[in-house]
Short mmCIF file of C-alpha atoms and ligand atoms in Angstrom, two decimals:
data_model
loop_
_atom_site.label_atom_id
_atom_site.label_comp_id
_atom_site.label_asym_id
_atom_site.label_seq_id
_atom_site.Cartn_x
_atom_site.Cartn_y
_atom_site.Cartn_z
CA UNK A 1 -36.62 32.95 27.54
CA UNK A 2 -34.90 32.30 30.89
CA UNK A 3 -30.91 31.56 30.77
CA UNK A 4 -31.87 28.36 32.11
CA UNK A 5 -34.54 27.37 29.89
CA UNK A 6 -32.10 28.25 27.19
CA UNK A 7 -29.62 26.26 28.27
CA UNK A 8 -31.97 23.18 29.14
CA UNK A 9 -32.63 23.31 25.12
CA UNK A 10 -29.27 23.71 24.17
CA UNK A 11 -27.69 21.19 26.16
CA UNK A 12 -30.93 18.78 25.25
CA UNK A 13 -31.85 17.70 29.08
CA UNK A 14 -35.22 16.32 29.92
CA UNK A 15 -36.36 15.41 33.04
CA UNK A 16 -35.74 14.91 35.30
CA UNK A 17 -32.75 16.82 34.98
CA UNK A 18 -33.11 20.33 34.78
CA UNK A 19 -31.10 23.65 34.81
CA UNK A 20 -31.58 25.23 37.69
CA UNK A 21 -28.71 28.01 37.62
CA UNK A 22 -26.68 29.82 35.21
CA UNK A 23 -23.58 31.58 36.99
CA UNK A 24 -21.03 33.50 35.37
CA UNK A 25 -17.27 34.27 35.67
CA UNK A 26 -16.32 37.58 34.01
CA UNK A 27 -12.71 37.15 32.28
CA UNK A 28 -10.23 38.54 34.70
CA UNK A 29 -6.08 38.29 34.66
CA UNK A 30 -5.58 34.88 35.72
CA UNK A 31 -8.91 33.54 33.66
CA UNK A 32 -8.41 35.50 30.31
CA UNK A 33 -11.82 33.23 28.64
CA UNK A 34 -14.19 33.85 31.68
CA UNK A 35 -16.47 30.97 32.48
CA UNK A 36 -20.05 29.40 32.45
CA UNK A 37 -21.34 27.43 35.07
CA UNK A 38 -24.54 25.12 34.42
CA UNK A 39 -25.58 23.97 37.49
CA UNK A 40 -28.38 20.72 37.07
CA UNK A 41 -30.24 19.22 39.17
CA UNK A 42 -32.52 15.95 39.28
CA UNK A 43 -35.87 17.21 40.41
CA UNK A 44 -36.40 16.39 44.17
CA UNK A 45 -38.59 13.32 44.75
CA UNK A 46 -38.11 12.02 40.81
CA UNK A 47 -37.99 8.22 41.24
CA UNK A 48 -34.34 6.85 41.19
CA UNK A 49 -32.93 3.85 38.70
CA UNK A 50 -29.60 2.18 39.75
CA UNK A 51 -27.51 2.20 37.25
CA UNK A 52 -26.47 -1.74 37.15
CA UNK A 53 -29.61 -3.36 37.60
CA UNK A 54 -31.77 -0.63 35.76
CA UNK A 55 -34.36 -1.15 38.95
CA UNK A 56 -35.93 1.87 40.82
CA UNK A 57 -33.99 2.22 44.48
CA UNK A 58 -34.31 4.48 47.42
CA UNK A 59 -32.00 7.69 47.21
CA UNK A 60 -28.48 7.52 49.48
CA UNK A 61 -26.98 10.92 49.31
CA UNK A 62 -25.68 12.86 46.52
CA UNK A 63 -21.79 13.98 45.10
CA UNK A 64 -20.92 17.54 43.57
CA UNK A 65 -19.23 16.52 40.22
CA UNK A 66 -18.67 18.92 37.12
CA UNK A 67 -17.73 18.30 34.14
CA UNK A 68 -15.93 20.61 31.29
CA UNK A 69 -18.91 21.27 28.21
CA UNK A 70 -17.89 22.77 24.75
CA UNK A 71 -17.40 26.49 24.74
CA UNK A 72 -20.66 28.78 24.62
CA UNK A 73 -19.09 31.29 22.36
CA UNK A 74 -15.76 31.85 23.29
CA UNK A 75 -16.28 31.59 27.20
CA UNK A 76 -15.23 27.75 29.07
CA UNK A 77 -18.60 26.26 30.05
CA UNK A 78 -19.22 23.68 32.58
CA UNK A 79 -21.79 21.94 33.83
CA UNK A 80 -22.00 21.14 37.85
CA UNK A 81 -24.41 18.89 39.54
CA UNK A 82 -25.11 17.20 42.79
CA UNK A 83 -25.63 13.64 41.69
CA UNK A 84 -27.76 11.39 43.35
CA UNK A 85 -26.63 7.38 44.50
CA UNK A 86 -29.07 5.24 45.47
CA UNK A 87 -28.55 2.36 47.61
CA UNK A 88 -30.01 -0.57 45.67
CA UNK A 89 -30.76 -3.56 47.89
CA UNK A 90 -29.35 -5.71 44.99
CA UNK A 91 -26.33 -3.82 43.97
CA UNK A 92 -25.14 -1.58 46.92
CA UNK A 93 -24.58 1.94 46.66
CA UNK A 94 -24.08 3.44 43.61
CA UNK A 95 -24.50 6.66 41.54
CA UNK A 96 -27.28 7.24 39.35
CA UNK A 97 -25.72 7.97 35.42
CA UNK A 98 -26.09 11.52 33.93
CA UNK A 99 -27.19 11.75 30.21
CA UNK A 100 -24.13 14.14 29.28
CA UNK A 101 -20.70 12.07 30.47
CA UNK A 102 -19.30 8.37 31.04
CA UNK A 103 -18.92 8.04 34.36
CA UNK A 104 -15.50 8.41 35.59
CA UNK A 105 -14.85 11.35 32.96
CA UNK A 106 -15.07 15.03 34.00
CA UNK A 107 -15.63 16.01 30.42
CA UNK A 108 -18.90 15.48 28.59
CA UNK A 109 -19.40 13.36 26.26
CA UNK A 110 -19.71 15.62 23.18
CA UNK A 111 -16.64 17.33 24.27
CA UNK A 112 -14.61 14.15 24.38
CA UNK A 113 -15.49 13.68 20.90
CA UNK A 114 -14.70 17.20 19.97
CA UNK A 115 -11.32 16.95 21.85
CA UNK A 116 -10.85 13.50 19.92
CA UNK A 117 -11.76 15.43 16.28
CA UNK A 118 -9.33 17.84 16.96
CA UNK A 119 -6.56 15.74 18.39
CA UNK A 120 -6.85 13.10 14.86
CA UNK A 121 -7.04 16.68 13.19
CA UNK A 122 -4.00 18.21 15.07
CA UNK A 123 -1.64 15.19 15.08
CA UNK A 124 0.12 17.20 17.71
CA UNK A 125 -0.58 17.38 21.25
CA UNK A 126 0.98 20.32 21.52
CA UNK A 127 -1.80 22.01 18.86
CA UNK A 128 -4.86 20.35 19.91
CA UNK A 129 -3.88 21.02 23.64
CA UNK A 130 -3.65 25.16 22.69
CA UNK A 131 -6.76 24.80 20.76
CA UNK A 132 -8.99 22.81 23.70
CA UNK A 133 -7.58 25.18 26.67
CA UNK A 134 -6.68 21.92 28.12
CA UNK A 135 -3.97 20.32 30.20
CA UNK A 136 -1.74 18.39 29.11
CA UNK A 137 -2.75 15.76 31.45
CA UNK A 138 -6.61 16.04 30.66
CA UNK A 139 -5.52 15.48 26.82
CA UNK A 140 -3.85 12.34 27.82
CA UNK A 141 -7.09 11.22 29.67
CA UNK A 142 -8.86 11.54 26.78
CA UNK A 143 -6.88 9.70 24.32
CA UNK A 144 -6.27 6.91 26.91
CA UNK A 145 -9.97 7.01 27.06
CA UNK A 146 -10.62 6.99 23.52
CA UNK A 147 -8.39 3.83 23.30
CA UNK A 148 -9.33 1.75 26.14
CA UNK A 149 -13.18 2.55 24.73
CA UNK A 150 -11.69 1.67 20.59
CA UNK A 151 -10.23 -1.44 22.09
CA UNK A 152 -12.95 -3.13 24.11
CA UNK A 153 -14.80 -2.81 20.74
CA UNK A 154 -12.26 -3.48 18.38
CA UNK A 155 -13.06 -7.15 17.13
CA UNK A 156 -10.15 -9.26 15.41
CA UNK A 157 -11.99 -11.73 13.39
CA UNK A 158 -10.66 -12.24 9.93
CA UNK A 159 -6.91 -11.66 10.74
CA UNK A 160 -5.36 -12.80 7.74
CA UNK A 161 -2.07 -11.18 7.04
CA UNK A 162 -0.28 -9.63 10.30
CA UNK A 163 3.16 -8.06 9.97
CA UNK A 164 5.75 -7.92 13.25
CA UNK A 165 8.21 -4.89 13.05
CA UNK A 166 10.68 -3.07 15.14
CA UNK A 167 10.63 0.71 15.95
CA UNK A 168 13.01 2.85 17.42
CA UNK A 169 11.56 5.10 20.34
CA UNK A 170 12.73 7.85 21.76
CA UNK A 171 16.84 9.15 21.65
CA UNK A 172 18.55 6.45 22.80
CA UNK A 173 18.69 3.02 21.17
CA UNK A 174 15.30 1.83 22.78
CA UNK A 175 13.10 0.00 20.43
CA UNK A 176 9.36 -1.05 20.80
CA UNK A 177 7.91 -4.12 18.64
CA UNK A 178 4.75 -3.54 16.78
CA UNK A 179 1.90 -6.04 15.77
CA UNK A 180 0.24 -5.03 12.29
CA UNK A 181 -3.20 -6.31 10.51
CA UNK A 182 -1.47 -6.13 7.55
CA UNK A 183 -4.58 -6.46 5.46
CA UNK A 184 -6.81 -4.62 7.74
CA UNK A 185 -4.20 -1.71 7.40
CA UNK A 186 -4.25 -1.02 11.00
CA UNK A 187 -1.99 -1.61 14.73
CA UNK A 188 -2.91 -3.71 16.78
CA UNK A 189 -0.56 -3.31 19.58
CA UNK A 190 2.57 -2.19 20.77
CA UNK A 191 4.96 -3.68 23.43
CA UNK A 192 8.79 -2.44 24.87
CA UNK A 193 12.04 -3.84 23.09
CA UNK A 194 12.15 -6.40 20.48
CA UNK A 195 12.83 -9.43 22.54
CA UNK A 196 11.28 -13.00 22.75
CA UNK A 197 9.64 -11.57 25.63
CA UNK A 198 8.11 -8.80 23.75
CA UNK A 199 7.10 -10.52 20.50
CA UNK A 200 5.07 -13.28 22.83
CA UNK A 201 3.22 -10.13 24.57
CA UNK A 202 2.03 -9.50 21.18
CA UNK A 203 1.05 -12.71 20.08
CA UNK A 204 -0.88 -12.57 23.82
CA UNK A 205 -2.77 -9.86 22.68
CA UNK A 206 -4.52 -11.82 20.19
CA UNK A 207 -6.68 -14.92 21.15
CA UNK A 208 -5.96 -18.03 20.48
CA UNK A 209 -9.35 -18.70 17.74
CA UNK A 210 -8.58 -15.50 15.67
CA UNK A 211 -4.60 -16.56 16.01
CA UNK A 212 -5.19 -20.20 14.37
CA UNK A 213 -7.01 -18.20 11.45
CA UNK A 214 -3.96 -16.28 10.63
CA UNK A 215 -1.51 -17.31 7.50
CA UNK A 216 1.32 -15.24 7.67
CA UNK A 217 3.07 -13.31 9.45
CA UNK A 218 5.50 -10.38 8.05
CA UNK A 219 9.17 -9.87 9.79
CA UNK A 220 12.51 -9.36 9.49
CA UNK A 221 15.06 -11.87 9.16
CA UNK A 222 15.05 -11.75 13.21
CA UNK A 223 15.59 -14.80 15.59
CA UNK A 224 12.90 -13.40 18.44
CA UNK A 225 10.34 -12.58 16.10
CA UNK A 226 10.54 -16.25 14.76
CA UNK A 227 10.40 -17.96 17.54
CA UNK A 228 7.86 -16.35 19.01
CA UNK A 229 5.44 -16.98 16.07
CA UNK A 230 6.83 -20.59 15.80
CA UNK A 231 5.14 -21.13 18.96
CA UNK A 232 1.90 -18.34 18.89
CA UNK A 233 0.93 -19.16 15.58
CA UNK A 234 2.38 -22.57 14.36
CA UNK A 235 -0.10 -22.42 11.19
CA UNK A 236 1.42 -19.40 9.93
CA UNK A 237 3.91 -18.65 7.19
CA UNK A 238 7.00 -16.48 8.41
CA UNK A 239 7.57 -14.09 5.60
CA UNK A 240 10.81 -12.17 5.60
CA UNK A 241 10.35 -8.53 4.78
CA UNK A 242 12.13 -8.04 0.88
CA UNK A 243 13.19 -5.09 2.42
CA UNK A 244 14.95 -6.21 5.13
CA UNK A 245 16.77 -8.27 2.97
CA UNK A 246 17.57 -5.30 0.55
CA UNK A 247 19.10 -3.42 3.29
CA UNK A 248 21.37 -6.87 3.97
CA UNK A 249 22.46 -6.83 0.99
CA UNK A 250 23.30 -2.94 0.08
CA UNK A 251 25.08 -2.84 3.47
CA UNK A 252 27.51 -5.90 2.20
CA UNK A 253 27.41 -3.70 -0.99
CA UNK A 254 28.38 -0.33 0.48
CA UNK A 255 31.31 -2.21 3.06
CA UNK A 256 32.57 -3.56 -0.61
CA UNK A 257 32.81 0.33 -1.74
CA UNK A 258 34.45 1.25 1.43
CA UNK A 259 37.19 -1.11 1.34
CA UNK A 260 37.45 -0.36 -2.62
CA UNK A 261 37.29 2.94 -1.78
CA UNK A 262 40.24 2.67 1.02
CA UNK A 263 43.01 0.44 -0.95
CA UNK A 264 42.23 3.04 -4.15
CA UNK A 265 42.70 6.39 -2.06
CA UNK A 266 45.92 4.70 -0.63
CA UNK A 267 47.27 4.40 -4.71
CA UNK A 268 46.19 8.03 -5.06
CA UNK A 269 43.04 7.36 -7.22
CA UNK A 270 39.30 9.15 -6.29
CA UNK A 271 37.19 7.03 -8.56
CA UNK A 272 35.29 5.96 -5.87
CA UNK A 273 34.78 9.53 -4.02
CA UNK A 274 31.26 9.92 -3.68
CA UNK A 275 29.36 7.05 -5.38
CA UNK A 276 27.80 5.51 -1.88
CA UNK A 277 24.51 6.31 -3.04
CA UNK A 278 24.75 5.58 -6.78
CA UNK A 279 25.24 1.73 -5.21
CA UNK A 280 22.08 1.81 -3.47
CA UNK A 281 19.93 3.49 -5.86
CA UNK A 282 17.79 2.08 -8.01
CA UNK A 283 19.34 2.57 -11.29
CA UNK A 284 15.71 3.29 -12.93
CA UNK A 285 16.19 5.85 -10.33
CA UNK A 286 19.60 7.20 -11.62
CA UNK A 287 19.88 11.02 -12.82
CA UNK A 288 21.58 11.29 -16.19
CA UNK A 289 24.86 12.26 -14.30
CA UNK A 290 24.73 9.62 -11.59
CA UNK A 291 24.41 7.29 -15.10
CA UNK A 292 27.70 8.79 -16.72
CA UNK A 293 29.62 8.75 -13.80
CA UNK A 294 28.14 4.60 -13.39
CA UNK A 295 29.59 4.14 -16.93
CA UNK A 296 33.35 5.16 -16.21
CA UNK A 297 33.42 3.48 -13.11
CA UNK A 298 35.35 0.60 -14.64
CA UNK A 299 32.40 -1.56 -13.57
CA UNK A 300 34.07 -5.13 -14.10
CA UNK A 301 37.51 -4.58 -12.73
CA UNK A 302 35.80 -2.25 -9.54
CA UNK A 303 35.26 -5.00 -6.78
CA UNK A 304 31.86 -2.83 -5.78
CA UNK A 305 30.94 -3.18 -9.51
CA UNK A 306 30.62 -6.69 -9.04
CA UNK A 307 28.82 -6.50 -5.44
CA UNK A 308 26.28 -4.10 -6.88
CA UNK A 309 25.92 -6.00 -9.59
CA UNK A 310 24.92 -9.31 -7.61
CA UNK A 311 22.75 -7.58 -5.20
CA UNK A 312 21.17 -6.12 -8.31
CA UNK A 313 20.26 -9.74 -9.81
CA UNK A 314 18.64 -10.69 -6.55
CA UNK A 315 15.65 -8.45 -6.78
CA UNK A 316 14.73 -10.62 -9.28
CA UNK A 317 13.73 -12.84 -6.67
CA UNK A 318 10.84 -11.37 -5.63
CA UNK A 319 9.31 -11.85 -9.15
CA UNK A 320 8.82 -15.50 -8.75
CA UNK A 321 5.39 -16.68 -7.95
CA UNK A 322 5.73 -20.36 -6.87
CA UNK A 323 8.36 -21.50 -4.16
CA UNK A 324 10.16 -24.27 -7.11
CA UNK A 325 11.47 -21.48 -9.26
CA UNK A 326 12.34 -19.09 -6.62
CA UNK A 327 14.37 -21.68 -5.25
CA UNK A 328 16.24 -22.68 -8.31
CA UNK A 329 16.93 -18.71 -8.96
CA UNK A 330 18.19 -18.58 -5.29
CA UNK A 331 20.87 -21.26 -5.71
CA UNK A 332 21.76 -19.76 -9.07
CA UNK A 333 22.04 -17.01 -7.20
CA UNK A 334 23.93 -18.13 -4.25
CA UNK A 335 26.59 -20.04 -6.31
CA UNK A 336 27.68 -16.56 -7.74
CA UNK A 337 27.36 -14.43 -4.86
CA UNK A 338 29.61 -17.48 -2.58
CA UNK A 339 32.42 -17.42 -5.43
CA UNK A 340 32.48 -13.92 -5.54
CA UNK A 341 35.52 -13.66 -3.30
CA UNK A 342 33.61 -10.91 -1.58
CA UNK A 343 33.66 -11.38 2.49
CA UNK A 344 30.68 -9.07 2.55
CA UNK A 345 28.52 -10.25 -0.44
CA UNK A 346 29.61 -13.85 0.88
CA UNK A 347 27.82 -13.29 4.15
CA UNK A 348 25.17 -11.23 2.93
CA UNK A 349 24.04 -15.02 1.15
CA UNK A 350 24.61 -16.89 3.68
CA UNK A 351 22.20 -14.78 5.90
CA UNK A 352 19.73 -15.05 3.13
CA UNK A 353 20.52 -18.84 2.95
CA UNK A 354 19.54 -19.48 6.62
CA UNK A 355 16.37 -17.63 5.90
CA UNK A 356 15.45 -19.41 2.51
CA UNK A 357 11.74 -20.53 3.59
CA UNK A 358 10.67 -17.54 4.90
CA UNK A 359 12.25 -15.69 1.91
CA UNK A 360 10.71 -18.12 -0.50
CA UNK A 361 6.94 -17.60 1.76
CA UNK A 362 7.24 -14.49 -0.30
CA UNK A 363 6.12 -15.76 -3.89
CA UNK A 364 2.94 -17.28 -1.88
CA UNK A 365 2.02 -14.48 0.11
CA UNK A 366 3.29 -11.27 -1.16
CA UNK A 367 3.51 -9.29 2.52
CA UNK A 368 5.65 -6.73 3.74
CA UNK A 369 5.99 -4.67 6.32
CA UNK A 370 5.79 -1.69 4.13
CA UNK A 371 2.20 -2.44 3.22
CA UNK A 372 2.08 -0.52 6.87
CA UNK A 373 3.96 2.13 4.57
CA UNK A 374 0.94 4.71 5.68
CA UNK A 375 0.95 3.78 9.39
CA UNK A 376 4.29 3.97 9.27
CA UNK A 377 4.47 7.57 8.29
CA UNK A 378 1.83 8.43 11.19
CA UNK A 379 3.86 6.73 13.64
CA UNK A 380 7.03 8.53 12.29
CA UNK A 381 5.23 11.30 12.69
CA UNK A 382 3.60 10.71 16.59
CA UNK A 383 8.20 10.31 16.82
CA UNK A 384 8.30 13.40 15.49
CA UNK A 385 6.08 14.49 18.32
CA UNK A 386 8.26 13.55 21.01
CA UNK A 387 7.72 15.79 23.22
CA UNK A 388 4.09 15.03 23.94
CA UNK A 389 5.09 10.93 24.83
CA UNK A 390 7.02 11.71 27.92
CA UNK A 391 6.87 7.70 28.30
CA UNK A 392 6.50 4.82 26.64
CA UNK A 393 2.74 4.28 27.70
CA UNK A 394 1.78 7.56 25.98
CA UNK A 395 3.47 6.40 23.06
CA UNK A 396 1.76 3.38 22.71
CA UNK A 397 -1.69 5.30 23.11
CA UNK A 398 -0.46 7.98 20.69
CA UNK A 399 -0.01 4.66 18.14
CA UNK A 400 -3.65 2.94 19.26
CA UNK A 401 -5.14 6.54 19.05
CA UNK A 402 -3.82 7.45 15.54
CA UNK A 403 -3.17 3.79 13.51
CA UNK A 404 -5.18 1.69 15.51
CA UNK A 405 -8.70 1.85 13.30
CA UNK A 406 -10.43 1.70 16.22
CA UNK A 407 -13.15 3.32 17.06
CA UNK A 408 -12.44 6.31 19.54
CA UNK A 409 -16.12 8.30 20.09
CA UNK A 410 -18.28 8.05 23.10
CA UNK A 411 -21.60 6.22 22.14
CA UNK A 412 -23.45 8.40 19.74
CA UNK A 413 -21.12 11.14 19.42
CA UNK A 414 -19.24 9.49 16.16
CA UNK A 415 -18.79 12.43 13.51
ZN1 LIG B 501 -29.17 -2.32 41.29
#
């Protein structure tokens, strides 16, 4: 068998394409894999098709293109042809399409995919880039690519539950806002800051049908994120994030220990000395010395016993299934925590207070942003990857690419 023959069966061309040439480039210092060049060719005088209309049209000229092909053994293999454009008297002049690549790519199709396999493999750039032999701009190609290709297909019907979240990005204090199917466990997009302006780019993202279906929306006890939705999504429930308003109310709890822990040092005492975290564990969580050292504490007459002790009660909250009771537990609640005589705890409550209905939307819909707990990890991770999202566009890829569920391959070429 003829090189080319062989390599017209393994690359799976019919006609009228054929292989025509098989050239080789020894490895040499500057090109340590050597390389394989397949040149094709469409048979001279095979009828054309234009590749809009699908009609047969007279032949124009033709445009060298290659394209980089997975690896015959270990040595870079590339295809190169002269492709024909027709000039269709409906459509103009146009190129015909190749069976092997998309048309503006200069990698094959089956090598996209392969490059896409090992990127979701990788979860670093900087690995899948080594193991591809490819630049770091050709990698980016490919996942934008991959993305643009996942979201023209991606469909959004049956958004039920969506979740809006903040992110930090990159060293500074820059934050990106994030848009979550929160029952579809997936992102759907990604936008710069967390400001009105960035929440309503979200809610632009999806239309205005598969918005009205939508019955909640997860978020943190934020002002932009509320309005926004207010307005994009009228019909749906804003749920605050339980965890959100955890973190409210251990940061009123650890200010408590601070200033407890301040006025005591100044009378020469230590109690306090090291007990930040015992007030924001879980106690189910306590080690049997973090429970001793809870018991001696002098609980009641400790002004952070009685903080932790009323952010404690409130994650009873979250048990209540039906608005009525939740609300009678919350003004229970917020009587005690208001007479507490603790400035912290005090306006820990009243934040909660301002937020009642979207705390109480809870017991109806049960959504947080940590259902996401899984993309949230990945997109800790693509953080922890830094290096590789050089801006914020990248970034946003990286998150499409690796939490978007979408679906990445070139026609056909799906593992
Ligand atoms: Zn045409």
């Amino acid at each position: 068998m003829r090189d080319t023959e062989l390599y017209q069966m393994l690359l799976g061309l019919t006609a009228p394409w054929e292989v025509t040439a098989v050239n080789i480039t020894q490895p040499s210092a500057g090109r340590p894999l050597g390389e394989i060049a397949v040149t094709v060719q469409w048979q001279p005088g095979a009828p054309l098709v234009c590749p809009s209309c699908g009609g047969v049209a007279p032949g124009y000229d033709s445009r060298p293109r290659h394209w980089r092909h997975l690896n015959t053994m270990q040595w870079k293999t590339f295809i190169t042809a002269d492709v024909p454009r027709v000039n269709c008297p409906k459509c103009g002049v146009k190129q015909v399409r190749v069976a092997w690549a998309e048309d503006a790519s200069r990698f094959t199709e089956v090598f996209e995919a392969f490059t896409i396999q090992v990127l979701k493999a990788c979860r670093s750039k900087v690995q899948a880039q080594w193991l591809t032999a490819l630049s770091w701009d050709q990698v980016d190609r490919i996942m934008e690519r991959a993305v643009s290709r996942g979201l023209t297909r991606r469909s959004l019907d049956h958004l039920t539950y969506v979740g809006l979240d903040e992110k930090s990005f990159g060293k500074g204090h820059d934050y990106v806002s994030v848009l979550h199917d929160i029952a579809g466990k997936r992102v759907l997009d990604v936008v710069p800051e967390r400001t009105r302006e960035a929440a309503d780019m979200l809610w632009a993202t999806v239309p205005p049908a598969q918005r009205e279906a939508i019955r909640a929306c997860a978020m943190d006890m934020w002002e932009n994120y509320m309005e926004s939705t207010r307005e994009a999504a009228p019909q749906a429930a804003i749920v605050h994030d339980k965890f959100h308003a955890a973190r409210e109310l251990n940061k009123a709890v650890d200010l408590v220990r601070r200033a407890g822990h301040r006025e005591l040092k100044a009378q020469g005492e230590q109690t306090l000395t090291k007990t930040k975290y015992l007030w924001l564990k879980n106690p189910r969580n306590w080690s049997e010395r973090q429970r001793e050292s809870f018991q001696s504490l002098r609980l009641d007459t400790l002004k952070v016993g009685r903080a932790w002790a009323i952010k404690e009660a409130f994650s009873d909250f979250w048990h209540y299934h039906y608005a009525g009771p939740a609300k009678k537990f919350f003004d229970r609640w917020y009587f005690w925590a208001t007479h507490s005589r603790l400035p912290p705890i005090i306006t820990a409550a009243r934040i909660l207070k301002r937020h009642l209905p979207g705390l109480l939307a809870y017991a109806k819909h049960r959504i947080t942003n940590a259902v996401a707990e899984g993309t949230n990890g990945k997109i800790q991770l693509i953080k922890a990857n830094a290096r590789g999202y050089r801006n914020f566009v990248q970034y946003r890829i990286a998150i499409l690419f690796h939490c978007g569920g979408l679906d990445l391959y070139p026609d056909g070429c799906a593992p």
